Tab-separated table of C-alpha atoms in Angstrom:
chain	number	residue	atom	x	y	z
W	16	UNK	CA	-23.572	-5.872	7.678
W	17	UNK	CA	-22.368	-2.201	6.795
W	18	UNK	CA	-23.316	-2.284	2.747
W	19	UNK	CA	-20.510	0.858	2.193
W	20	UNK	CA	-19.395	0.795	-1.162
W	21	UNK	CA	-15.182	0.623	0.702
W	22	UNK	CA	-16.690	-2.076	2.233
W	23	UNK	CA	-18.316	-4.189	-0.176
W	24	UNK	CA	-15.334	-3.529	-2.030
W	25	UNK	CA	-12.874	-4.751	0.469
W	26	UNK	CA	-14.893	-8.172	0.905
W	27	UNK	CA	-14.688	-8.497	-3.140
W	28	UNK	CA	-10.989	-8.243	-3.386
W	29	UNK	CA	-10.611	-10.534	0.190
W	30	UNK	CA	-12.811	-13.426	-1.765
W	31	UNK	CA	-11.206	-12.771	-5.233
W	32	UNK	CA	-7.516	-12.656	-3.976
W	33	UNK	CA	-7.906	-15.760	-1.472
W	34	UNK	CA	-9.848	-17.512	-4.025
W	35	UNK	CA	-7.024	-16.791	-6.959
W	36	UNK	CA	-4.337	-17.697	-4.614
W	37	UNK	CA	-5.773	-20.873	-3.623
W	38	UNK	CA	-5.694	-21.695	-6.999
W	39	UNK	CA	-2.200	-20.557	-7.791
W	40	UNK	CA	-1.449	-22.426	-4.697
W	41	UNK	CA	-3.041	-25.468	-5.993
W	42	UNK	CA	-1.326	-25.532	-9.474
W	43	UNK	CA	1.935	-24.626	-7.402
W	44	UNK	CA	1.918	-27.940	-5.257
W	45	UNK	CA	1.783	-29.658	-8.890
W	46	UNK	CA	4.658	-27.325	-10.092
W	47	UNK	CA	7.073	-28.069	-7.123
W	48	UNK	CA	6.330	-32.064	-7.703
W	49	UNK	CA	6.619	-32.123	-11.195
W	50	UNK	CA	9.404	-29.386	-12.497
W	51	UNK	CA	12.145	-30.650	-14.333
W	52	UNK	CA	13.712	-27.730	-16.931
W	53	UNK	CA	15.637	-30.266	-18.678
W	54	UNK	CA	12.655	-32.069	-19.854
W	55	UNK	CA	11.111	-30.894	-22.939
W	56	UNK	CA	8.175	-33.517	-21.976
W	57	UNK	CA	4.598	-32.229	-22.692
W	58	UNK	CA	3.854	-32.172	-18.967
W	59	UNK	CA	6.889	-29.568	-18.279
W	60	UNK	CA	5.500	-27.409	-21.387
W	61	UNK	CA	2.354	-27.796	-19.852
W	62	UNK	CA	3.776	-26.730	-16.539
W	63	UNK	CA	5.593	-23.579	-18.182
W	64	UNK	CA	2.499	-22.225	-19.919
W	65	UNK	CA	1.045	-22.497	-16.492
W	66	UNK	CA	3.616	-20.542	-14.454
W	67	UNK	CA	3.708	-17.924	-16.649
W	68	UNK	CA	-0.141	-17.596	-16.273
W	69	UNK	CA	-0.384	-17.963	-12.862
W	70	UNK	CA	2.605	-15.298	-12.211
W	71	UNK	CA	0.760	-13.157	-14.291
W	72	UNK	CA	-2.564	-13.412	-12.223
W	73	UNK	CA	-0.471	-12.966	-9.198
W	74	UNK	CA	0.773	-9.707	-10.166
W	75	UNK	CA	-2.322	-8.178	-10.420
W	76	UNK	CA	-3.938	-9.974	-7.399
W	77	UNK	CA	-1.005	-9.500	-4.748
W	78	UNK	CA	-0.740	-5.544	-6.324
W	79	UNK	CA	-4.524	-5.498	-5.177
W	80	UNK	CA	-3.445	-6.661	-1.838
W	81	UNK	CA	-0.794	-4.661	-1.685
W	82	UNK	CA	-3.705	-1.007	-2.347
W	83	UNK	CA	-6.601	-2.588	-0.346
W	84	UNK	CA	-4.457	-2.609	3.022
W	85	UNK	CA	-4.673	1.183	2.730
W	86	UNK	CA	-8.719	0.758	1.321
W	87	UNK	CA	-9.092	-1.220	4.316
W	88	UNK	CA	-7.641	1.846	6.703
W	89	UNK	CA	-9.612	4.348	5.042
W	90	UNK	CA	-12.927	2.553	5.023
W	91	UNK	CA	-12.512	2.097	8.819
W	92	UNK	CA	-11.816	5.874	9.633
W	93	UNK	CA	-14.841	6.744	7.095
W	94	UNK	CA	-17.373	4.706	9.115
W	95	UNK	CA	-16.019	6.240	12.258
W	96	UNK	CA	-19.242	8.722	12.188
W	97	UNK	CA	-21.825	5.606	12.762
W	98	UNK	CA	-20.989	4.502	15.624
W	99	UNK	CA	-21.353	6.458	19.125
W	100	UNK	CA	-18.066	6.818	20.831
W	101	UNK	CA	-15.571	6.312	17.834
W	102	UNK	CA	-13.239	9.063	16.758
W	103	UNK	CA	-11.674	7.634	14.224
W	104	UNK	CA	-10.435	4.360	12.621
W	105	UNK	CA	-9.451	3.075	16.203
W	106	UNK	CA	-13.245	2.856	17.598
W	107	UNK	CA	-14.387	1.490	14.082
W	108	UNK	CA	-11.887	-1.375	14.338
W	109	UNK	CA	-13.339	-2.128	17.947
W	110	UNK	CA	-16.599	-2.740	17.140
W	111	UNK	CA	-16.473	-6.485	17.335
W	112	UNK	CA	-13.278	-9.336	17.956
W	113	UNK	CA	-12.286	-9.553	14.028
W	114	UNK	CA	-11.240	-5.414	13.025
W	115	UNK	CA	-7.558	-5.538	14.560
W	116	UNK	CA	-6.719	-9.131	13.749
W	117	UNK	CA	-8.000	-8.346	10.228
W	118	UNK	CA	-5.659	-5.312	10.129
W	119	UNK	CA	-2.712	-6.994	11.826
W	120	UNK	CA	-3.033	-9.989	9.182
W	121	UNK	CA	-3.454	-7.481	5.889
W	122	UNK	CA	-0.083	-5.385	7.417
W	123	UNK	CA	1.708	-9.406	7.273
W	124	UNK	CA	0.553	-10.040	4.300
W	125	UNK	CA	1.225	-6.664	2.789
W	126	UNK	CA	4.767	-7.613	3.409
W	127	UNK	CA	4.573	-10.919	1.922
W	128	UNK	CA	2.679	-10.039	-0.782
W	129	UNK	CA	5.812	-7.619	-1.330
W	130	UNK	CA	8.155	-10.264	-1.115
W	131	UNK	CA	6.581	-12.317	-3.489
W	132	UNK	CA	5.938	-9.818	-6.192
W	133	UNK	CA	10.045	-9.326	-5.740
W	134	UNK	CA	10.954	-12.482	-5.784
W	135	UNK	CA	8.461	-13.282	-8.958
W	136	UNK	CA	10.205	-9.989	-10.841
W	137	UNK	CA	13.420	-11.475	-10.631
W	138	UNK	CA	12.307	-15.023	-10.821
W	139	UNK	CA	10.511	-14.014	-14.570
W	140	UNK	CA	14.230	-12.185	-15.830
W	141	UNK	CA	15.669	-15.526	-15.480
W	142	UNK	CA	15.728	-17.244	-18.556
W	143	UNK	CA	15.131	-20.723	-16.867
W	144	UNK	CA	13.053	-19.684	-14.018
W	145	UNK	CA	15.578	-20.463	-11.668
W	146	UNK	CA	13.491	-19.020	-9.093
W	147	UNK	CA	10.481	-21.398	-9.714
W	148	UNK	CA	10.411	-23.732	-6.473
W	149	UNK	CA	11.419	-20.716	-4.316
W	150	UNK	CA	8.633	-18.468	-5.257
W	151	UNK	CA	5.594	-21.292	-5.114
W	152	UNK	CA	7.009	-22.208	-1.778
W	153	UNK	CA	6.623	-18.792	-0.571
W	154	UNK	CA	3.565	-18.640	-2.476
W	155	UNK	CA	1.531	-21.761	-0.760
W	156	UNK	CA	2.890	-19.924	2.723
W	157	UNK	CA	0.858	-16.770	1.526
W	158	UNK	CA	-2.475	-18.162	0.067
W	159	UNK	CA	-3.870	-19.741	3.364
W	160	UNK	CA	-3.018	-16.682	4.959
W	161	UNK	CA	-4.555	-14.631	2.412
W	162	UNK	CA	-8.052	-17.199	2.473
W	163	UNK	CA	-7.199	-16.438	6.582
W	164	UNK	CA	-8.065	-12.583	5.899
W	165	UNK	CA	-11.071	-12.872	3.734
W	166	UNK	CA	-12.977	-14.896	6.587
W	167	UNK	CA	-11.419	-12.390	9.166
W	168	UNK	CA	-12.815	-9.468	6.908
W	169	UNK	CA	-16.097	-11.008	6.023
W	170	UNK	CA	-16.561	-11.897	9.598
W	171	UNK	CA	-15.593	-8.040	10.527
W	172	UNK	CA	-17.959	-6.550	7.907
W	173	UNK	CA	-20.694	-9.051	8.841
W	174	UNK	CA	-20.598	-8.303	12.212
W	175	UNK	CA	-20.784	-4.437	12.542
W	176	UNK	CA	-23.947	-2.883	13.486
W	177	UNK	CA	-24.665	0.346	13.144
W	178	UNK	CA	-25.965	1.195	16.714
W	179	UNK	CA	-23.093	-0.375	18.858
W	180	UNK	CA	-21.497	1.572	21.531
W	181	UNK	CA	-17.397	1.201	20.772
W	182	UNK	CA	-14.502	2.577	22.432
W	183	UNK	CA	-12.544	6.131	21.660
W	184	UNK	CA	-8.850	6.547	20.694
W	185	UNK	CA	-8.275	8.076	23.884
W	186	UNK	CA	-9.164	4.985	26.183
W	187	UNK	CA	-7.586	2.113	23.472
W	188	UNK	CA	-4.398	3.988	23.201
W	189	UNK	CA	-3.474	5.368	26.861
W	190	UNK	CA	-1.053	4.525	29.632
W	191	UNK	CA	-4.397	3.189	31.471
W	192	UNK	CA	-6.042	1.623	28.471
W	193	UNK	CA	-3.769	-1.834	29.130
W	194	UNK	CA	-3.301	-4.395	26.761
W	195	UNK	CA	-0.796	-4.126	24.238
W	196	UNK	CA	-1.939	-0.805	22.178
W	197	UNK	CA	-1.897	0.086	26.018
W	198	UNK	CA	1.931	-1.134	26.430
W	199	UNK	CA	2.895	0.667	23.407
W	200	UNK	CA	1.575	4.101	24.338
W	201	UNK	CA	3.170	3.618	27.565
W	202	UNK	CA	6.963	3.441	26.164
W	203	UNK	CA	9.007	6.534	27.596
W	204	UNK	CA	9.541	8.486	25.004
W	205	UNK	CA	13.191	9.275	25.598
W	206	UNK	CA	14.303	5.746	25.292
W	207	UNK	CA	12.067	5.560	21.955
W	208	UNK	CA	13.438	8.146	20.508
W	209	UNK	CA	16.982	6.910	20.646
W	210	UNK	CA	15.677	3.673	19.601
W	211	UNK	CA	14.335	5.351	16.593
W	212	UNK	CA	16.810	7.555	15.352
W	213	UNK	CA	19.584	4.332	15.648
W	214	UNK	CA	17.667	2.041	13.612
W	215	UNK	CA	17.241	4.523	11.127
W	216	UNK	CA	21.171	5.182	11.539
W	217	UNK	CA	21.857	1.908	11.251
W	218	UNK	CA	19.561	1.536	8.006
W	219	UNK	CA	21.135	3.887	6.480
W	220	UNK	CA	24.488	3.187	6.941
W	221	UNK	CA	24.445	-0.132	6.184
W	222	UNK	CA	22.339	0.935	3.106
W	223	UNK	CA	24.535	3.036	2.067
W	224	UNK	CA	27.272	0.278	2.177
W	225	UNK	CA	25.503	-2.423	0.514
W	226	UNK	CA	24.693	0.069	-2.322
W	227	UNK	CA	28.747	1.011	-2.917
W	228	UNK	CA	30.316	-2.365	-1.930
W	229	UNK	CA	27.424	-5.190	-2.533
W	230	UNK	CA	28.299	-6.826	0.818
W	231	UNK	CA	26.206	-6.838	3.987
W	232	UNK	CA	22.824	-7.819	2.762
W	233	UNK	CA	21.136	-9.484	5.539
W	234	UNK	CA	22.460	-6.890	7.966
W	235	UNK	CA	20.660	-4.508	6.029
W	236	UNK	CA	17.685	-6.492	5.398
W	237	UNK	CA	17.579	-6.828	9.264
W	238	UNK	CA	18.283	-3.678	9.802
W	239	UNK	CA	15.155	-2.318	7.809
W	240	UNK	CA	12.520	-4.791	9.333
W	241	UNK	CA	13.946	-4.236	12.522
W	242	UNK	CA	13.409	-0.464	12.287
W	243	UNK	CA	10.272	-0.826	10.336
W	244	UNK	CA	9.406	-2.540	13.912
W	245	UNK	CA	10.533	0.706	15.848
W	246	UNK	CA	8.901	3.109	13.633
W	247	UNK	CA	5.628	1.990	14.781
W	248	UNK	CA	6.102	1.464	18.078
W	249	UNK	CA	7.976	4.870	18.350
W	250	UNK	CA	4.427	6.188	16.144
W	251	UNK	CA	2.423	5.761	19.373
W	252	UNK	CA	5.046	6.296	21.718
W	253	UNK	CA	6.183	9.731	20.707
W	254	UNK	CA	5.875	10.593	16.944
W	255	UNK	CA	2.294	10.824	16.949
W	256	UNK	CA	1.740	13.524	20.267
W	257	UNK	CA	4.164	16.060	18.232
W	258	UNK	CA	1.139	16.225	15.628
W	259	UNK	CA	-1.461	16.437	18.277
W	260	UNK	CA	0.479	18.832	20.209
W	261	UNK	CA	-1.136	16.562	23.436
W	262	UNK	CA	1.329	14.607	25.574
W	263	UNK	CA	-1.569	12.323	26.428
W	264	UNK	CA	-3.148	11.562	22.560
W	265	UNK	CA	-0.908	8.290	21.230
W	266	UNK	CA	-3.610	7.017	18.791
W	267	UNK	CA	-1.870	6.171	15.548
W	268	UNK	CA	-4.905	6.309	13.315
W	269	UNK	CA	-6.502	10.656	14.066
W	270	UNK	CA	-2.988	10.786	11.767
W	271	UNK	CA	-5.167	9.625	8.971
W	272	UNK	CA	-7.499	12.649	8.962
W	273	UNK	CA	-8.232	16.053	7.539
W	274	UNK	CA	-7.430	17.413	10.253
W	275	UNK	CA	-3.806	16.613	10.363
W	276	UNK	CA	-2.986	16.742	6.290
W	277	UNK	CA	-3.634	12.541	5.710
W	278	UNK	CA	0.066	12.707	6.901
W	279	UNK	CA	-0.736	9.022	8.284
W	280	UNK	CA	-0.996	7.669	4.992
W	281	UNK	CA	2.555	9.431	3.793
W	282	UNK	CA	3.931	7.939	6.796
W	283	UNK	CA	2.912	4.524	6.702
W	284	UNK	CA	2.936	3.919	3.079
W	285	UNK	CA	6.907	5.297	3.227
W	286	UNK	CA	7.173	2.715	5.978
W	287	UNK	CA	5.598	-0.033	4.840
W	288	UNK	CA	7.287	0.117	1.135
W	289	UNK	CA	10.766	0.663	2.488
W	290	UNK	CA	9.996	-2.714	4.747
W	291	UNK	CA	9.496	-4.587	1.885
W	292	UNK	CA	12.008	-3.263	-0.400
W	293	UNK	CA	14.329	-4.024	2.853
W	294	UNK	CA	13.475	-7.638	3.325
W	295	UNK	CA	13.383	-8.356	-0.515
W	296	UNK	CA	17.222	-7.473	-0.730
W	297	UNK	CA	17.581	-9.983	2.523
W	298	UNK	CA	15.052	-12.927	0.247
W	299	UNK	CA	17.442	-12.299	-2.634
W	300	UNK	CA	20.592	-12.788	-1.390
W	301	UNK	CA	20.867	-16.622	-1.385
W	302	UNK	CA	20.377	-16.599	-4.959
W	303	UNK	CA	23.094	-14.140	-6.065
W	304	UNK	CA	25.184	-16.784	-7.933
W	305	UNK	CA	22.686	-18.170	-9.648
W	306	UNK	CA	23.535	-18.906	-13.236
W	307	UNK	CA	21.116	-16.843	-15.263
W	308	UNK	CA	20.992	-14.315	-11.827
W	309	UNK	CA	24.150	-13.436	-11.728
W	310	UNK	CA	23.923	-9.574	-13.140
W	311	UNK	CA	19.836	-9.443	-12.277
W	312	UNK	CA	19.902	-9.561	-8.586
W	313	UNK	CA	22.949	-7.301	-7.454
W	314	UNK	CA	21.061	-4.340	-9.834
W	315	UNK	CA	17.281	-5.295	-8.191
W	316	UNK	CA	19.022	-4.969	-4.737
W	317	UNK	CA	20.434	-2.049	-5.170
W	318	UNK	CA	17.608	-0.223	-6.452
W	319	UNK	CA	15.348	-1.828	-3.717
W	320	UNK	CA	18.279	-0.388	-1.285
W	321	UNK	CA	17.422	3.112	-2.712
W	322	UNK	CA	13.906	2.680	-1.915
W	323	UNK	CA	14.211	1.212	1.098
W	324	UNK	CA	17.038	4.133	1.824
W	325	UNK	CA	14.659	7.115	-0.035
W	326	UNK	CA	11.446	5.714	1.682
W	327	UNK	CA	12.720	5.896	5.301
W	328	UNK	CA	14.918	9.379	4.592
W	329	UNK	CA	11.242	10.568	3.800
W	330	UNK	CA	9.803	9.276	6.988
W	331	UNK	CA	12.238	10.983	9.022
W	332	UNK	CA	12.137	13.762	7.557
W	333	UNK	CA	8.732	14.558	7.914
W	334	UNK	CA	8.970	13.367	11.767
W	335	UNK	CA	12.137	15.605	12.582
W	336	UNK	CA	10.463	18.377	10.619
W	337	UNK	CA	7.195	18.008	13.118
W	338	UNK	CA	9.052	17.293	16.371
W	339	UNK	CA	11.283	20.656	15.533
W	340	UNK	CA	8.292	22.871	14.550
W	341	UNK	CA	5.636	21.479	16.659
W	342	UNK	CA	4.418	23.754	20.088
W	343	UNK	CA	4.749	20.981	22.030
W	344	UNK	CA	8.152	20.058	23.834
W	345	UNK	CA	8.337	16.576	25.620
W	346	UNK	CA	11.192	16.967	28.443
């Protein structure tokens, strides 16, 4: 096992998030059997002091998922340098079966973990917590998954030794390299890019319109996962050689180096937050006529609209600023 200080970190928070979110989880099952907010029974004030702890602890442990998905990214592309053949995050992650399932799972539940935090904000505004059943549902949907990535991270950690041969960017990520990295980097580029700057059209437009008019929700919501989607397939397809200035170099992760500014982690945090601002205006909209909702959620929409809306403007911005100025030209 590597005993980094990243990495002894990022088994820590694994154990002490799954292990907290089992136990919300627990108390949660007991919550969605037992609510009733027009008893005043000492079970249901029982049950209220408990929510309000548990959302508490939440807070704190799903904003600690939220910062170790871009721990875990970091630690990979620092331990690049022990292992022969690596070049960055891509060969670290390679080293053994459990690095990209690990990452794939902490990007879901980055989102979820989003969603929840969202759906808890609004939920705690309410004077009745009208949001109760809702957000332990979602919330005994994200603990397994979140006990799912400590054993996939322990496992990861466990298993890297320090004199293993790995792969390079250059052979996961090519049009030869096969699989589905393989299939991504293989896209045409042309096609991608019109993919790309549509979704982001789209986004915005129907952004735009939900902001003014408070109508179209879930096509926005769609909309911004849906291009979230894109964006990353159109990272290794196209985005990423204009950086490189190489028609040939489609590895997503040399973005998070020195070398190129750390403009990988500007790009992927803008991403990833205006994904989840996205899908929590889609999550909200059912409840919109709720009672004690009924001025909370159209405000928390539209100001998760504007960071959905700010958050991808940035994004493409900073790619239409690099494809203009780069030396390379892709015909």
């Amino acid at each position: 096992m590597i005993l980094q200080p990243a990495a002894l970190a990022l088994v820590l928070i694994a154990l002490l998030v799954s292990g907290l979110g089992i136990y919300a989880g627990y108390y949660g099952v007991r919550i969605l059997k037992r609510w009733d907010p027009a008893s005043g029974s000492e079970g249901q004030l029982e049950l209220e002091r408990r929510t309000y702890l548990i959302s508490t602890i939440m807070n704190y442990v799903l904003g600690f998922e939220l910062m170790s998905l871009f721990l875990f990214i970091y630690t990979a592309d620092d331990l690049h340098t022990l292992f022969t053949g690596a070049m960055c995050a891509a060969g670290t992650l390679a080293v053994n079966s459990f690095g990209y399932p690990a990452l794939l799972l902490k990007i879901v539940n980055f989102l979820l973990a989003g969603v929840w935090l969202i759906v808890n904000h609004v939920d705690n505004r309410g004077y009745d917590y009208p949001l109760i059943k809702v957000k332990y549902e979602l919330l005994n949907v994200v603990a397994p998954l979140l006990l799912l990535e400590a054993v996939l991270l322990v496992a990861y950690f466990a298993g890297i030794k320090p004199d293993i041969i790995t792969s390079c960017c250059g052979s996961l990520f090519s049009h030869e390299g096969g699989g589905f990295s393989g299939d991504l980097a293989a896209l045409p580029h042309r096609p991608m890019q019109i993919a790309f700057f549509s979704g982001m059209a789209l986004t915005a437009v129907s952004g735009v319109w939900f902001y003014l008019k408070g109508r179209g929700g879930y096509f926005f919501s769609s909309f911004a996962f849906a291009t979230f989607l894109i964006a990353i397939a159109s990272v290794l397809s196209f985005i990423c050689l204009y950086f490189y200035e190489l028609p040939t170099h489609h590895c997503p992760f040399c973005l998070l180096q020195a070398g190129y500014g750390y403009v990988g982690y500007v790009l992927y945090a803008t991403l990833s937050g205006g994904a989840v601002a996205g899908l929590g205006v889609g999550v909200l909209m059912p409840f919109r006529q709720v009672g004690s909702l009924v001025r909370i959620i159209p405000v928390t929409q539209r100001r998760l609209a504007s960071v959905t809306l700010v958050c991808y403007l940035l994004f493409t911005v900073i790619v239409v600023w690099k494809m203009i100025f780069s030396a390379l030209r892709l015909g």
